[in-house]
Amino acid sequence: MTVDEVLQWLETNGTPEGVASMARFNIPVDNAYGIGMAPLRAMAKRIGTDHGLAMALWDAGRYEARILAAEIADPRLLDAATMDRWATDFDSWALCDHTCLALFDRTPHAWEKVHEWAPRKEEFVRRAAYALIWALSVHDKKADDAVFLEALDLIGHAPADDRPLVRKAIDMALRAVGKRNPNLNAAARRTCARLMAAPDPSRQWIGRHALRELESDKVQARLARRKA
């Protein structure tokens, strides 16, 4: 398909109800058609991997076009400079998280970007660093514990940031790492303790909120089964 054909499909399938639903979830709707994830994923499956089309769709600037771009881009061809450019284009938690979980975490630059983006001040670039940790924790089954211990050190030394979308991303990353295996669970709980001892409410909240799940009977039982 061409970029014009995809944009025409998006225009045809958008609905005012879909736009209203996005607005309720704090997704900017100025550049949205109002199409849910199910039809977008079906269209992505129909298109298949098409890196050139993905680049053109992202540059079109529309929300759903960029969601599709993340679905059909080839992670092997996505260079670090393009990842940086796309990260600065993020304007919502939804686009940030989707791109990290559908595409960025499968690129060879993923861990590099975690460490590059975490100190950045832009809200969604910083969120992307922690969304990537979350995504890699869930999807990279073969990764060594060492890279996640480095991620926990990054989280433990994260600067105070009272922006909810950053704070919640750090919380998600911490919980995801701590649910991988018993060793990382213990390390993540130590990171929680470090955060709870911080002088600011934002890091204290992250530590308390993550620890509640990481110490829960449900998580501990699941980890015990894996250990067995």
mmCIF file of the C-alpha atoms, coordinates in Angstrom:
data_MODEL
# 
_entry.id   MODEL 
# 
loop_
_atom_site.group_PDB 
_atom_site.id 
_atom_site.type_symbol 
_atom_site.label_atom_id 
_atom_site.label_alt_id 
_atom_site.label_comp_id 
_atom_site.label_asym_id 
_atom_site.label_entity_id 
_atom_site.label_seq_id 
_atom_site.pdbx_PDB_ins_code 
_atom_site.Cartn_x 
_atom_site.Cartn_y 
_atom_site.Cartn_z 
_atom_site.occupancy 
_atom_site.B_iso_or_equiv 
_atom_site.pdbx_formal_charge 
_atom_site.auth_seq_id 
_atom_site.auth_comp_id 
_atom_site.auth_asym_id 
_atom_site.auth_atom_id 
_atom_site.pdbx_PDB_model_num 
ATOM 1   C CA . MET A 1 1   ? 0.000   0.000   0.000  1.00 0.00 ? 1   MET A CA 1 
ATOM 2   C CA . THR A 1 2   ? 1.044   3.600   -0.507 1.00 0.00 ? 2   THR A CA 1 
ATOM 3   C CA . VAL A 1 3   ? 1.055   6.232   2.206  1.00 0.00 ? 3   VAL A CA 1 
ATOM 4   C CA . ASP A 1 4   ? -1.861  7.990   0.500  1.00 0.00 ? 4   ASP A CA 1 
ATOM 5   C CA . GLU A 1 5   ? -3.896  4.776   0.482  1.00 0.00 ? 5   GLU A CA 1 
ATOM 6   C CA . VAL A 1 6   ? -3.261  4.200   4.177  1.00 0.00 ? 6   VAL A CA 1 
ATOM 7   C CA . LEU A 1 7   ? -4.131  7.785   5.066  1.00 0.00 ? 7   LEU A CA 1 
ATOM 8   C CA . GLN A 1 8   ? -7.336  7.483   3.051  1.00 0.00 ? 8   GLN A CA 1 
ATOM 9   C CA . TRP A 1 9   ? -8.221  4.311   4.959  1.00 0.00 ? 9   TRP A CA 1 
ATOM 10  C CA . LEU A 1 10  ? -7.583  6.114   8.241  1.00 0.00 ? 10  LEU A CA 1 
ATOM 11  C CA . GLU A 1 11  ? -9.744  9.039   7.165  1.00 0.00 ? 11  GLU A CA 1 
ATOM 12  C CA . THR A 1 12  ? -12.575 6.710   6.185  1.00 0.00 ? 12  THR A CA 1 
ATOM 13  C CA . ASN A 1 13  ? -12.500 4.610   9.346  1.00 0.00 ? 13  ASN A CA 1 
ATOM 14  C CA . GLY A 1 14  ? -12.174 7.324   11.970 1.00 0.00 ? 14  GLY A CA 1 
ATOM 15  C CA . THR A 1 15  ? -15.183 8.198   14.121 1.00 0.00 ? 15  THR A CA 1 
ATOM 16  C CA . PRO A 1 16  ? -16.113 11.094  16.416 1.00 0.00 ? 16  PRO A CA 1 
ATOM 17  C CA . GLU A 1 17  ? -16.804 8.544   19.160 1.00 0.00 ? 17  GLU A CA 1 
ATOM 18  C CA . GLY A 1 18  ? -13.253 7.242   18.791 1.00 0.00 ? 18  GLY A CA 1 
ATOM 19  C CA . VAL A 1 19  ? -11.851 10.746  19.069 1.00 0.00 ? 19  VAL A CA 1 
ATOM 20  C CA . ALA A 1 20  ? -13.913 11.365  22.210 1.00 0.00 ? 20  ALA A CA 1 
ATOM 21  C CA . SER A 1 21  ? -12.657 8.113   23.728 1.00 0.00 ? 21  SER A CA 1 
ATOM 22  C CA . MET A 1 22  ? -9.048  9.123   23.110 1.00 0.00 ? 22  MET A CA 1 
ATOM 23  C CA . ALA A 1 23  ? -9.627  12.495  24.717 1.00 0.00 ? 23  ALA A CA 1 
ATOM 24  C CA . ARG A 1 24  ? -10.899 10.764  27.873 1.00 0.00 ? 24  ARG A CA 1 
ATOM 25  C CA . PHE A 1 25  ? -7.546  8.980   28.104 1.00 0.00 ? 25  PHE A CA 1 
ATOM 26  C CA . ASN A 1 26  ? -5.598  12.221  27.712 1.00 0.00 ? 26  ASN A CA 1 
ATOM 27  C CA . ILE A 1 27  ? -4.450  11.439  24.179 1.00 0.00 ? 27  ILE A CA 1 
ATOM 28  C CA . PRO A 1 28  ? -4.188  14.646  22.098 1.00 0.00 ? 28  PRO A CA 1 
ATOM 29  C CA . VAL A 1 29  ? -6.869  14.525  19.428 1.00 0.00 ? 29  VAL A CA 1 
ATOM 30  C CA . ASP A 1 30  ? -5.907  17.425  17.169 1.00 0.00 ? 30  ASP A CA 1 
ATOM 31  C CA . ASN A 1 31  ? -4.158  14.958  14.845 1.00 0.00 ? 31  ASN A CA 1 
ATOM 32  C CA . ALA A 1 32  ? -6.264  11.867  15.555 1.00 0.00 ? 32  ALA A CA 1 
ATOM 33  C CA . TYR A 1 33  ? -8.846  10.116  13.395 1.00 0.00 ? 33  TYR A CA 1 
ATOM 34  C CA . GLY A 1 34  ? -10.480 8.165   16.217 1.00 0.00 ? 34  GLY A CA 1 
ATOM 35  C CA . ILE A 1 35  ? -9.626  4.548   15.357 1.00 0.00 ? 35  ILE A CA 1 
ATOM 36  C CA . GLY A 1 36  ? -9.199  1.836   17.983 1.00 0.00 ? 36  GLY A CA 1 
ATOM 37  C CA . MET A 1 37  ? -6.243  -0.508  18.311 1.00 0.00 ? 37  MET A CA 1 
ATOM 38  C CA . ALA A 1 38  ? -8.021  -3.606  16.973 1.00 0.00 ? 38  ALA A CA 1 
ATOM 39  C CA . PRO A 1 39  ? -8.594  -2.248  13.440 1.00 0.00 ? 39  PRO A CA 1 
ATOM 40  C CA . LEU A 1 40  ? -5.152  -0.638  13.450 1.00 0.00 ? 40  LEU A CA 1 
ATOM 41  C CA . ARG A 1 41  ? -3.497  -3.951  14.297 1.00 0.00 ? 41  ARG A CA 1 
ATOM 42  C CA . ALA A 1 42  ? -5.562  -5.685  11.629 1.00 0.00 ? 42  ALA A CA 1 
ATOM 43  C CA . MET A 1 43  ? -4.381  -3.134  9.080  1.00 0.00 ? 43  MET A CA 1 
ATOM 44  C CA . ALA A 1 44  ? -0.781  -3.548  10.231 1.00 0.00 ? 44  ALA A CA 1 
ATOM 45  C CA . LYS A 1 45  ? -1.083  -7.308  9.751  1.00 0.00 ? 45  LYS A CA 1 
ATOM 46  C CA . ARG A 1 46  ? -2.508  -6.745  6.290  1.00 0.00 ? 46  ARG A CA 1 
ATOM 47  C CA . ILE A 1 47  ? 0.389   -4.464  5.337  1.00 0.00 ? 47  ILE A CA 1 
ATOM 48  C CA . GLY A 1 48  ? 3.147   -6.543  6.921  1.00 0.00 ? 48  GLY A CA 1 
ATOM 49  C CA . THR A 1 49  ? 6.648   -5.212  7.491  1.00 0.00 ? 49  THR A CA 1 
ATOM 50  C CA . ASP A 1 50  ? 7.230   -2.196  5.261  1.00 0.00 ? 50  ASP A CA 1 
ATOM 51  C CA . HIS A 1 51  ? 9.969   0.049   6.581  1.00 0.00 ? 51  HIS A CA 1 
ATOM 52  C CA . GLY A 1 52  ? 9.714   2.681   3.876  1.00 0.00 ? 52  GLY A CA 1 
ATOM 53  C CA . LEU A 1 53  ? 5.981   3.028   4.381  1.00 0.00 ? 53  LEU A CA 1 
ATOM 54  C CA . ALA A 1 54  ? 6.519   3.235   8.135  1.00 0.00 ? 54  ALA A CA 1 
ATOM 55  C CA . MET A 1 55  ? 8.874   6.184   7.698  1.00 0.00 ? 55  MET A CA 1 
ATOM 56  C CA . ALA A 1 56  ? 6.357   7.982   5.481  1.00 0.00 ? 56  ALA A CA 1 
ATOM 57  C CA . LEU A 1 57  ? 3.483   7.302   7.866  1.00 0.00 ? 57  LEU A CA 1 
ATOM 58  C CA . TRP A 1 58  ? 5.400   8.666   10.824 1.00 0.00 ? 58  TRP A CA 1 
ATOM 59  C CA . ASP A 1 59  ? 6.233   11.814  8.904  1.00 0.00 ? 59  ASP A CA 1 
ATOM 60  C CA . ALA A 1 60  ? 2.535   12.260  8.086  1.00 0.00 ? 60  ALA A CA 1 
ATOM 61  C CA . GLY A 1 61  ? 2.185   13.345  11.711 1.00 0.00 ? 61  GLY A CA 1 
ATOM 62  C CA . ARG A 1 62  ? -1.194  11.810  12.526 1.00 0.00 ? 62  ARG A CA 1 
ATOM 63  C CA . TYR A 1 63  ? -1.630  9.757   15.704 1.00 0.00 ? 63  TYR A CA 1 
ATOM 64  C CA . GLU A 1 64  ? -2.937  6.573   14.099 1.00 0.00 ? 64  GLU A CA 1 
ATOM 65  C CA . ALA A 1 65  ? -0.441  6.857   11.235 1.00 0.00 ? 65  ALA A CA 1 
ATOM 66  C CA . ARG A 1 66  ? 2.352   6.826   13.799 1.00 0.00 ? 66  ARG A CA 1 
ATOM 67  C CA . ILE A 1 67  ? 0.822   3.890   15.670 1.00 0.00 ? 67  ILE A CA 1 
ATOM 68  C CA . LEU A 1 68  ? 0.813   1.988   12.363 1.00 0.00 ? 68  LEU A CA 1 
ATOM 69  C CA . ALA A 1 69  ? 4.380   3.078   11.654 1.00 0.00 ? 69  ALA A CA 1 
ATOM 70  C CA . ALA A 1 70  ? 5.543   1.484   14.908 1.00 0.00 ? 70  ALA A CA 1 
ATOM 71  C CA . GLU A 1 71  ? 3.715   -1.725  13.961 1.00 0.00 ? 71  GLU A CA 1 
ATOM 72  C CA . ILE A 1 72  ? 5.142   -2.138  10.446 1.00 0.00 ? 72  ILE A CA 1 
ATOM 73  C CA . ALA A 1 73  ? 8.678   -0.704  10.755 1.00 0.00 ? 73  ALA A CA 1 
ATOM 74  C CA . ASP A 1 74  ? 11.589  -3.145  10.602 1.00 0.00 ? 74  ASP A CA 1 
ATOM 75  C CA . PRO A 1 75  ? 13.504  -2.950  13.906 1.00 0.00 ? 75  PRO A CA 1 
ATOM 76  C CA . ARG A 1 76  ? 16.655  -4.173  12.162 1.00 0.00 ? 76  ARG A CA 1 
ATOM 77  C CA . LEU A 1 77  ? 16.595  -1.114  9.898  1.00 0.00 ? 77  LEU A CA 1 
ATOM 78  C CA . LEU A 1 78  ? 15.654  1.500   12.465 1.00 0.00 ? 78  LEU A CA 1 
ATOM 79  C CA . ASP A 1 79  ? 18.760  3.545   13.206 1.00 0.00 ? 79  ASP A CA 1 
ATOM 80  C CA . ALA A 1 80  ? 19.578  5.359   16.421 1.00 0.00 ? 80  ALA A CA 1 
ATOM 81  C CA . ALA A 1 81  ? 19.085  8.808   14.901 1.00 0.00 ? 81  ALA A CA 1 
ATOM 82  C CA . THR A 1 82  ? 15.553  7.937   13.793 1.00 0.00 ? 82  THR A CA 1 
ATOM 83  C CA . MET A 1 83  ? 14.753  6.636   17.271 1.00 0.00 ? 83  MET A CA 1 
ATOM 84  C CA . ASP A 1 84  ? 15.928  9.948   18.719 1.00 0.00 ? 84  ASP A CA 1 
ATOM 85  C CA . ARG A 1 85  ? 13.800  11.899  16.257 1.00 0.00 ? 85  ARG A CA 1 
ATOM 86  C CA . TRP A 1 86  ? 10.704  9.807   16.889 1.00 0.00 ? 86  TRP A CA 1 
ATOM 87  C CA . ALA A 1 87  ? 11.165  10.071  20.662 1.00 0.00 ? 87  ALA A CA 1 
ATOM 88  C CA . THR A 1 88  ? 11.138  13.860  20.435 1.00 0.00 ? 88  THR A CA 1 
ATOM 89  C CA . ASP A 1 89  ? 7.901   13.578  18.417 1.00 0.00 ? 89  ASP A CA 1 
ATOM 90  C CA . PHE A 1 90  ? 6.082   11.727  21.207 1.00 0.00 ? 90  PHE A CA 1 
ATOM 91  C CA . ASP A 1 91  ? 3.167   13.813  22.456 1.00 0.00 ? 91  ASP A CA 1 
ATOM 92  C CA . SER A 1 92  ? 1.244   11.266  24.531 1.00 0.00 ? 92  SER A CA 1 
ATOM 93  C CA . TRP A 1 93  ? 1.826   8.352   26.860 1.00 0.00 ? 93  TRP A CA 1 
ATOM 94  C CA . ALA A 1 94  ? -0.016  6.126   24.386 1.00 0.00 ? 94  ALA A CA 1 
ATOM 95  C CA . LEU A 1 95  ? 2.232   6.823   21.403 1.00 0.00 ? 95  LEU A CA 1 
ATOM 96  C CA . CYS A 1 96  ? 5.346   6.662   23.570 1.00 0.00 ? 96  CYS A CA 1 
ATOM 97  C CA . ASP A 1 97  ? 4.489   3.339   25.191 1.00 0.00 ? 97  ASP A CA 1 
ATOM 98  C CA . HIS A 1 98  ? 3.194   1.730   22.013 1.00 0.00 ? 98  HIS A CA 1 
ATOM 99  C CA . THR A 1 99  ? 6.299   2.624   20.032 1.00 0.00 ? 99  THR A CA 1 
ATOM 100 C CA . CYS A 1 100 ? 8.588   1.345   22.776 1.00 0.00 ? 100 CYS A CA 1 
ATOM 101 C CA . LEU A 1 101 ? 6.696   -1.925  23.261 1.00 0.00 ? 101 LEU A CA 1 
ATOM 102 C CA . ALA A 1 102 ? 5.986   -2.633  19.588 1.00 0.00 ? 102 ALA A CA 1 
ATOM 103 C CA . LEU A 1 103 ? 9.253   -1.518  18.010 1.00 0.00 ? 103 LEU A CA 1 
ATOM 104 C CA . PHE A 1 104 ? 12.011  0.209   19.956 1.00 0.00 ? 104 PHE A CA 1 
ATOM 105 C CA . ASP A 1 105 ? 12.656  -2.685  22.333 1.00 0.00 ? 105 ASP A CA 1 
ATOM 106 C CA . ARG A 1 106 ? 13.431  -4.965  19.357 1.00 0.00 ? 106 ARG A CA 1 
ATOM 107 C CA . THR A 1 107 ? 16.111  -2.707  17.894 1.00 0.00 ? 107 THR A CA 1 
ATOM 108 C CA . PRO A 1 108 ? 19.833  -3.212  18.562 1.00 0.00 ? 108 PRO A CA 1 
ATOM 109 C CA . HIS A 1 109 ? 19.916  0.280   20.089 1.00 0.00 ? 109 HIS A CA 1 
ATOM 110 C CA . ALA A 1 110 ? 17.351  -0.292  22.843 1.00 0.00 ? 110 ALA A CA 1 
ATOM 111 C CA . TRP A 1 111 ? 19.627  -0.393  25.894 1.00 0.00 ? 111 TRP A CA 1 
ATOM 112 C CA . GLU A 1 112 ? 21.743  2.441   24.540 1.00 0.00 ? 112 GLU A CA 1 
ATOM 113 C CA . LYS A 1 113 ? 18.625  4.605   24.355 1.00 0.00 ? 113 LYS A CA 1 
ATOM 114 C CA . VAL A 1 114 ? 17.549  3.684   27.883 1.00 0.00 ? 114 VAL A CA 1 
ATOM 115 C CA . HIS A 1 115 ? 20.718  5.233   29.250 1.00 0.00 ? 115 HIS A CA 1 
ATOM 116 C CA . GLU A 1 116 ? 20.721  8.179   26.836 1.00 0.00 ? 116 GLU A CA 1 
ATOM 117 C CA . TRP A 1 117 ? 17.109  9.174   27.376 1.00 0.00 ? 117 TRP A CA 1 
ATOM 118 C CA . ALA A 1 118 ? 16.720  8.713   31.134 1.00 0.00 ? 118 ALA A CA 1 
ATOM 119 C CA . PRO A 1 119 ? 18.602  11.956  31.968 1.00 0.00 ? 119 PRO A CA 1 
ATOM 120 C CA . ARG A 1 120 ? 16.751  13.960  29.308 1.00 0.00 ? 120 ARG A CA 1 
ATOM 121 C CA . LYS A 1 121 ? 14.330  16.603  30.575 1.00 0.00 ? 121 LYS A CA 1 
ATOM 122 C CA . GLU A 1 122 ? 11.613  16.238  27.903 1.00 0.00 ? 122 GLU A CA 1 
ATOM 123 C CA . GLU A 1 123 ? 8.648   14.466  29.489 1.00 0.00 ? 123 GLU A CA 1 
ATOM 124 C CA . PHE A 1 124 ? 8.042   11.811  26.855 1.00 0.00 ? 124 PHE A CA 1 
ATOM 125 C CA . VAL A 1 125 ? 11.705  11.221  26.020 1.00 0.00 ? 125 VAL A CA 1 
ATOM 126 C CA . ARG A 1 126 ? 12.367  10.487  29.688 1.00 0.00 ? 126 ARG A CA 1 
ATOM 127 C CA . ARG A 1 127 ? 9.226   8.354   29.870 1.00 0.00 ? 127 ARG A CA 1 
ATOM 128 C CA . ALA A 1 128 ? 10.464  6.418   26.816 1.00 0.00 ? 128 ALA A CA 1 
ATOM 129 C CA . ALA A 1 129 ? 13.623  5.384   28.676 1.00 0.00 ? 129 ALA A CA 1 
ATOM 130 C CA . TYR A 1 130 ? 11.562  3.708   31.384 1.00 0.00 ? 130 TYR A CA 1 
ATOM 131 C CA . ALA A 1 131 ? 8.954   2.365   28.969 1.00 0.00 ? 131 ALA A CA 1 
ATOM 132 C CA . LEU A 1 132 ? 11.854  0.642   27.210 1.00 0.00 ? 132 LEU A CA 1 
ATOM 133 C CA . ILE A 1 133 ? 13.027  -0.951  30.463 1.00 0.00 ? 133 ILE A CA 1 
ATOM 134 C CA . TRP A 1 134 ? 9.474   -2.172  31.003 1.00 0.00 ? 134 TRP A CA 1 
ATOM 135 C CA . ALA A 1 135 ? 9.261   -3.507  27.433 1.00 0.00 ? 135 ALA A CA 1 
ATOM 136 C CA . LEU A 1 136 ? 12.637  -5.249  27.579 1.00 0.00 ? 136 LEU A CA 1 
ATOM 137 C CA . SER A 1 137 ? 11.758  -6.796  30.942 1.00 0.00 ? 137 SER A CA 1 
ATOM 138 C CA . VAL A 1 138 ? 8.669   -8.363  29.419 1.00 0.00 ? 138 VAL A CA 1 
ATOM 139 C CA . HIS A 1 139 ? 9.892   -9.257  25.928 1.00 0.00 ? 139 HIS A CA 1 
ATOM 140 C CA . ASP A 1 140 ? 13.622  -10.022 26.112 1.00 0.00 ? 140 ASP A CA 1 
ATOM 141 C CA . LYS A 1 141 ? 13.483  -13.461 27.688 1.00 0.00 ? 141 LYS A CA 1 
ATOM 142 C CA . LYS A 1 142 ? 17.164  -14.241 27.012 1.00 0.00 ? 142 LYS A CA 1 
ATOM 143 C CA . ALA A 1 143 ? 18.728  -11.080 28.450 1.00 0.00 ? 143 ALA A CA 1 
ATOM 144 C CA . ASP A 1 144 ? 21.184  -11.523 31.291 1.00 0.00 ? 144 ASP A CA 1 
ATOM 145 C CA . ASP A 1 145 ? 20.347  -10.209 34.746 1.00 0.00 ? 145 ASP A CA 1 
ATOM 146 C CA . ALA A 1 146 ? 23.308  -7.830  34.511 1.00 0.00 ? 146 ALA A CA 1 
ATOM 147 C CA . VAL A 1 147 ? 21.570  -5.435  32.124 1.00 0.00 ? 147 VAL A CA 1 
ATOM 148 C CA . PHE A 1 148 ? 18.536  -5.279  34.385 1.00 0.00 ? 148 PHE A CA 1 
ATOM 149 C CA . LEU A 1 149 ? 20.673  -4.707  37.467 1.00 0.00 ? 149 LEU A CA 1 
ATOM 150 C CA . GLU A 1 150 ? 22.133  -1.713  35.618 1.00 0.00 ? 150 GLU A CA 1 
ATOM 151 C CA . ALA A 1 151 ? 18.579  -0.574  34.889 1.00 0.00 ? 151 ALA A CA 1 
ATOM 152 C CA . LEU A 1 152 ? 17.710  -0.847  38.583 1.00 0.00 ? 152 LEU A CA 1 
ATOM 153 C CA . ASP A 1 153 ? 20.737  1.268   39.416 1.00 0.00 ? 153 ASP A CA 1 
ATOM 154 C CA . LEU A 1 154 ? 19.489  3.843   36.913 1.00 0.00 ? 154 LEU A CA 1 
ATOM 155 C CA . ILE A 1 155 ? 16.053  3.782   38.550 1.00 0.00 ? 155 ILE A CA 1 
ATOM 156 C CA . GLY A 1 156 ? 17.502  4.007   42.042 1.00 0.00 ? 156 GLY A CA 1 
ATOM 157 C CA . HIS A 1 157 ? 19.492  7.097   41.094 1.00 0.00 ? 157 HIS A CA 1 
ATOM 158 C CA . ALA A 1 158 ? 16.743  8.708   39.008 1.00 0.00 ? 158 ALA A CA 1 
ATOM 159 C CA . PRO A 1 159 ? 16.316  12.400  39.773 1.00 0.00 ? 159 PRO A CA 1 
ATOM 160 C CA . ALA A 1 160 ? 13.162  13.554  41.490 1.00 0.00 ? 160 ALA A CA 1 
ATOM 161 C CA . ASP A 1 161 ? 10.444  14.125  38.892 1.00 0.00 ? 161 ASP A CA 1 
ATOM 162 C CA . ASP A 1 162 ? 6.918   14.946  40.010 1.00 0.00 ? 162 ASP A CA 1 
ATOM 163 C CA . ARG A 1 163 ? 5.387   14.656  36.522 1.00 0.00 ? 163 ARG A CA 1 
ATOM 164 C CA . PRO A 1 164 ? 2.848   11.807  36.795 1.00 0.00 ? 164 PRO A CA 1 
ATOM 165 C CA . LEU A 1 165 ? 3.629   10.337  33.372 1.00 0.00 ? 165 LEU A CA 1 
ATOM 166 C CA . VAL A 1 166 ? 7.312   10.042  34.235 1.00 0.00 ? 166 VAL A CA 1 
ATOM 167 C CA . ARG A 1 167 ? 6.729   8.809   37.779 1.00 0.00 ? 167 ARG A CA 1 
ATOM 168 C CA . LYS A 1 168 ? 4.320   6.106   36.612 1.00 0.00 ? 168 LYS A CA 1 
ATOM 169 C CA . ALA A 1 169 ? 6.708   4.942   33.882 1.00 0.00 ? 169 ALA A CA 1 
ATOM 170 C CA . ILE A 1 170 ? 9.509   4.514   36.419 1.00 0.00 ? 170 ILE A CA 1 
ATOM 171 C CA . ASP A 1 171 ? 7.110   2.556   38.624 1.00 0.00 ? 171 ASP A CA 1 
ATOM 172 C CA . MET A 1 172 ? 6.130   0.285   35.715 1.00 0.00 ? 172 MET A CA 1 
ATOM 173 C CA . ALA A 1 173 ? 9.766   -0.313  34.819 1.00 0.00 ? 173 ALA A CA 1 
ATOM 174 C CA . LEU A 1 174 ? 10.716  -1.155  38.396 1.00 0.00 ? 174 LEU A CA 1 
ATOM 175 C CA . ARG A 1 175 ? 7.841   -3.581  38.820 1.00 0.00 ? 175 ARG A CA 1 
ATOM 176 C CA . ALA A 1 176 ? 8.530   -5.265  35.473 1.00 0.00 ? 176 ALA A CA 1 
ATOM 177 C CA . VAL A 1 177 ? 12.189  -5.874  36.286 1.00 0.00 ? 177 VAL A CA 1 
ATOM 178 C CA . GLY A 1 178 ? 11.286  -7.209  39.714 1.00 0.00 ? 178 GLY A CA 1 
ATOM 179 C CA . LYS A 1 179 ? 8.905   -9.774  38.265 1.00 0.00 ? 179 LYS A CA 1 
ATOM 180 C CA . ARG A 1 180 ? 11.459  -11.426 35.950 1.00 0.00 ? 180 ARG A CA 1 
ATOM 181 C CA . ASN A 1 181 ? 13.021  -13.806 38.481 1.00 0.00 ? 181 ASN A CA 1 
ATOM 182 C CA . PRO A 1 182 ? 13.775  -14.149 42.213 1.00 0.00 ? 182 PRO A CA 1 
ATOM 183 C CA . ASN A 1 183 ? 17.227  -12.559 41.953 1.00 0.00 ? 183 ASN A CA 1 
ATOM 184 C CA . LEU A 1 184 ? 15.897  -9.457  40.227 1.00 0.00 ? 184 LEU A CA 1 
ATOM 185 C CA . ASN A 1 185 ? 12.926  -9.350  42.579 1.00 0.00 ? 185 ASN A CA 1 
ATOM 186 C CA . ALA A 1 186 ? 15.259  -9.074  45.553 1.00 0.00 ? 186 ALA A CA 1 
ATOM 187 C CA . ALA A 1 187 ? 17.309  -6.405  43.790 1.00 0.00 ? 187 ALA A CA 1 
ATOM 188 C CA . ALA A 1 188 ? 14.184  -4.478  42.807 1.00 0.00 ? 188 ALA A CA 1 
ATOM 189 C CA . ARG A 1 189 ? 12.929  -4.530  46.395 1.00 0.00 ? 189 ARG A CA 1 
ATOM 190 C CA . ARG A 1 190 ? 16.246  -3.064  47.514 1.00 0.00 ? 190 ARG A CA 1 
ATOM 191 C CA . THR A 1 191 ? 15.758  -0.335  44.913 1.00 0.00 ? 191 THR A CA 1 
ATOM 192 C CA . CYS A 1 192 ? 12.296  0.297   46.355 1.00 0.00 ? 192 CYS A CA 1 
ATOM 193 C CA . ALA A 1 193 ? 13.828  0.764   49.793 1.00 0.00 ? 193 ALA A CA 1 
ATOM 194 C CA . ARG A 1 194 ? 16.318  3.248   48.364 1.00 0.00 ? 194 ARG A CA 1 
ATOM 195 C CA . LEU A 1 195 ? 13.527  5.233   46.729 1.00 0.00 ? 195 LEU A CA 1 
ATOM 196 C CA . MET A 1 196 ? 11.377  5.216   49.855 1.00 0.00 ? 196 MET A CA 1 
ATOM 197 C CA . ALA A 1 197 ? 14.300  6.743   51.747 1.00 0.00 ? 197 ALA A CA 1 
ATOM 198 C CA . ALA A 1 198 ? 14.584  9.613   49.244 1.00 0.00 ? 198 ALA A CA 1 
ATOM 199 C CA . PRO A 1 199 ? 13.618  13.083  50.495 1.00 0.00 ? 199 PRO A CA 1 
ATOM 200 C CA . ASP A 1 200 ? 11.013  13.802  47.817 1.00 0.00 ? 200 ASP A CA 1 
ATOM 201 C CA . PRO A 1 201 ? 7.411   12.507  47.586 1.00 0.00 ? 201 PRO A CA 1 
ATOM 202 C CA . SER A 1 202 ? 7.677   11.380  43.944 1.00 0.00 ? 202 SER A CA 1 
ATOM 203 C CA . ARG A 1 203 ? 10.446  8.844   44.546 1.00 0.00 ? 203 ARG A CA 1 
ATOM 204 C CA . GLN A 1 204 ? 8.882   7.748   47.826 1.00 0.00 ? 204 GLN A CA 1 
ATOM 205 C CA . TRP A 1 205 ? 5.641   7.038   45.952 1.00 0.00 ? 205 TRP A CA 1 
ATOM 206 C CA . ILE A 1 206 ? 7.446   4.958   43.320 1.00 0.00 ? 206 ILE A CA 1 
ATOM 207 C CA . GLY A 1 207 ? 9.178   2.877   45.971 1.00 0.00 ? 207 GLY A CA 1 
ATOM 208 C CA . ARG A 1 208 ? 6.021   2.240   48.005 1.00 0.00 ? 208 ARG A CA 1 
ATOM 209 C CA . HIS A 1 209 ? 3.830   1.511   44.995 1.00 0.00 ? 209 HIS A CA 1 
ATOM 210 C CA . ALA A 1 210 ? 6.272   -0.892  43.360 1.00 0.00 ? 210 ALA A CA 1 
ATOM 211 C CA . LEU A 1 211 ? 7.122   -2.672  46.608 1.00 0.00 ? 211 LEU A CA 1 
ATOM 212 C CA . ARG A 1 212 ? 3.461   -3.387  47.273 1.00 0.00 ? 212 ARG A CA 1 
ATOM 213 C CA . GLU A 1 213 ? 3.265   -5.544  44.146 1.00 0.00 ? 213 GLU A CA 1 
ATOM 214 C CA . LEU A 1 214 ? 6.765   -7.009  44.295 1.00 0.00 ? 214 LEU A CA 1 
ATOM 215 C CA . GLU A 1 215 ? 6.178   -8.291  47.847 1.00 0.00 ? 215 GLU A CA 1 
ATOM 216 C CA . SER A 1 216 ? 2.660   -9.514  47.122 1.00 0.00 ? 216 SER A CA 1 
ATOM 217 C CA . ASP A 1 217 ? 1.749   -13.163 47.614 1.00 0.00 ? 217 ASP A CA 1 
ATOM 218 C CA . LYS A 1 218 ? 0.770   -13.424 43.950 1.00 0.00 ? 218 LYS A CA 1 
ATOM 219 C CA . VAL A 1 219 ? 4.148   -12.286 42.629 1.00 0.00 ? 219 VAL A CA 1 
ATOM 220 C CA . GLN A 1 220 ? 6.124   -14.255 45.201 1.00 0.00 ? 220 GLN A CA 1 
ATOM 221 C CA . ALA A 1 221 ? 4.192   -17.445 44.397 1.00 0.00 ? 221 ALA A CA 1 
ATOM 222 C CA . ARG A 1 222 ? 4.832   -16.991 40.679 1.00 0.00 ? 222 ARG A CA 1 
ATOM 223 C CA . LEU A 1 223 ? 8.545   -16.459 41.277 1.00 0.00 ? 223 LEU A CA 1 
ATOM 224 C CA . ALA A 1 224 ? 8.713   -19.508 43.540 1.00 0.00 ? 224 ALA A CA 1 
ATOM 225 C CA . ARG A 1 225 ? 7.237   -21.650 40.760 1.00 0.00 ? 225 ARG A CA 1 
ATOM 226 C CA . ARG A 1 226 ? 9.869   -20.373 38.332 1.00 0.00 ? 226 ARG A CA 1 
ATOM 227 C CA . LYS A 1 227 ? 12.637  -21.109 40.812 1.00 0.00 ? 227 LYS A CA 1 
ATOM 228 C CA . ALA A 1 228 ? 11.332  -24.632 41.308 1.00 0.00 ? 228 ALA A CA 1 
# 
